[in-house]
GROMACS .gro file of C-alpha atoms in nm:
model
  108
    1PHE     CA    1  -0.001  -0.002   0.005
    2LEU     CA    2   0.268   0.252   0.099
    3THR     CA    3   0.471   0.186  -0.207
    4ASN     CA    4   0.174   0.256  -0.442
    5PRO     CA    5   0.284   0.588  -0.600
    6GLY     CA    6  -0.068   0.703  -0.634
    7ALA     CA    7  -0.139   0.660  -0.256
    8PHE     CA    8   0.129   0.904  -0.130
    9SER     CA    9   0.254   1.112  -0.428
   10LYS     CA   10   0.541   1.281  -0.232
   11LEU     CA   11   0.660   0.964  -0.058
   12ARG     CA   12   1.020   0.880  -0.151
   13GLN     CA   13   1.159   0.650   0.124
   14ILE     CA   14   1.031   0.413   0.381
   15VAL     CA   15   1.254   0.327   0.669
   16VAL     CA   16   1.166   0.020   0.883
   17VAL     CA   17   1.359   0.030   1.211
   18GLY     CA   18   1.379  -0.233   1.487
   19PHE     CA   19   1.561  -0.249   1.828
   20SER     CA   20   1.613  -0.569   2.020
   21ALA     CA   21   1.319  -0.807   1.943
   22GLY     CA   22   1.213  -0.550   1.699
   23GLY     CA   23   1.554  -0.572   1.535
   24GLN     CA   24   1.509  -0.960   1.507
   25PHE     CA   25   1.170  -0.891   1.333
   26VAL     CA   26   1.314  -0.627   1.093
   27ASN     CA   27   1.616  -0.853   1.016
   28ARG     CA   28   1.394  -1.145   0.908
   29TYR     CA   29   1.125  -0.933   0.758
   30SER     CA   30   1.385  -0.763   0.532
   31TRP     CA   31   1.485  -1.106   0.415
   32ALA     CA   32   1.131  -1.227   0.340
   33SER     CA   33   0.999  -0.895   0.215
   34THR     CA   34   0.923  -0.816  -0.152
   35TYR     CA   35   0.981  -0.442  -0.084
   36GLY     CA   36   1.288  -0.276  -0.227
   37ASP     CA   37   1.243  -0.306  -0.596
   38PRO     CA   38   1.538  -0.114  -0.739
   39ALA     CA   39   1.310   0.014  -1.029
   40SER     CA   40   1.073   0.167  -0.778
   41ALA     CA   41   1.062   0.546  -0.717
   42ILE     CA   42   1.026   0.471  -0.349
   43THR     CA   43   1.325   0.318  -0.151
   44VAL     CA   44   1.286   0.098   0.131
   45ARG     CA   45   1.549   0.075   0.405
   46PHE     CA   46   1.574  -0.165   0.682
   47VAL     CA   47   1.770  -0.075   0.997
   48VAL     CA   48   1.833  -0.340   1.258
   49SER     CA   49   1.976  -0.255   1.602
   50ASP     CA   50   2.084  -0.473   1.896
   51ALA     CA   51   1.906  -0.788   1.790
   52SER     CA   52   1.996  -1.089   1.995
   53SER     CA   53   2.023  -1.293   1.686
   54TYR     CA   54   2.060  -1.232   1.318
   55LEU     CA   55   1.954  -1.422   1.008
   56TYR     CA   56   2.266  -1.527   0.804
   57LEU     CA   57   2.213  -1.557   0.426
   58ASP     CA   58   2.465  -1.821   0.365
   59ASP     CA   59   2.666  -2.087   0.544
   60HIS     CA   60   2.954  -1.857   0.668
   61ARG     CA   61   2.970  -1.744   1.033
   62PRO     CA   62   3.193  -1.522   1.225
   63ASP     CA   63   3.517  -1.690   1.340
   64PRO     CA   64   3.537  -1.749   1.718
   65SER     CA   65   3.801  -1.481   1.730
   66CYS     CA   66   3.539  -1.228   1.634
   67ARG     CA   67   3.371  -1.293   1.971
   68PRO     CA   68   3.614  -1.176   2.236
   69PRO     CA   69   3.523  -1.260   2.605
   70SER     CA   70   3.505  -0.893   2.707
   71ASP     CA   71   3.431  -0.562   2.554
   72SER     CA   72   3.649  -0.503   2.244
   73SER     CA   73   3.587  -0.130   2.217
   74THR     CA   74   3.600   0.001   1.856
   75THR     CA   75   3.926  -0.158   1.761
   76LEU     CA   76   3.793  -0.514   1.692
   77GLN     CA   77   3.792  -0.615   1.327
   78CYS     CA   78   3.628  -0.939   1.232
   79LEU     CA   79   3.778  -1.038   0.900
   80GLN     CA   80   3.718  -1.419   0.907
   81PHE     CA   81   3.387  -1.574   0.808
   82PRO     CA   82   3.455  -1.955   0.744
   83SER     CA   83   3.202  -2.174   0.596
   84LEU     CA   84   3.048  -2.430   0.831
   85SER     CA   85   2.917  -2.663   0.560
   86GLY     CA   86   3.084  -2.997   0.593
   87ASN     CA   87   3.224  -2.909   0.935
   88SER     CA   88   3.205  -3.180   1.181
   89THR     CA   89   3.102  -2.956   1.471
   90GLY     CA   90   2.792  -3.176   1.557
   91CYS     CA   91   2.574  -2.880   1.465
   92GLU     CA   92   2.421  -2.997   1.129
   93ASN     CA   93   2.119  -2.778   1.183
   94PHE     CA   94   2.333  -2.460   1.206
   95ASN     CA   95   2.174  -2.312   0.890
   96ASP     CA   96   1.806  -2.376   0.979
   97PHE     CA   97   1.578  -2.086   1.027
   98LYS     CA   98   1.605  -1.859   1.279
   99TYR     CA   99   1.980  -1.838   1.215
  100GLY     CA  100   1.993  -1.953   0.860
  101THR     CA  101   1.773  -1.982   0.552
  102ALA     CA  102   1.724  -2.358   0.548
  103ASN     CA  103   1.416  -2.541   0.654
  104VAL     CA  104   1.198  -2.221   0.698
  105ALA     CA  105   0.878  -2.398   0.639
  106GLN     CA  106   0.951  -2.641   0.917
  107SER     CA  107   1.005  -2.372   1.179
  108GLY     CA  108   0.740  -2.307   1.440
   0.00000   0.00000   0.00000
């Protein structure tokens, strides 16, 4: 409705923002949404803040070195995102939905 140019003729941008549980919602909604057509005159932005979990779009995850045991300030750089596919960690469901995009329909 909002992206219909005839409904709001001066509307140029929609920003969907979520914090904490709202951030989780916006993160997953942005993935499943059909909004954001590059050809549209109305742009849609999704801003996720402080979600307790994030949806990963592939099988790569941050390396354990990216998660220091204490506050890292602003100097931490996470540059390693190894693929977990075929990894014998005992977590064969690591890419299932809520953290990945596999088995979405089977999620409750």
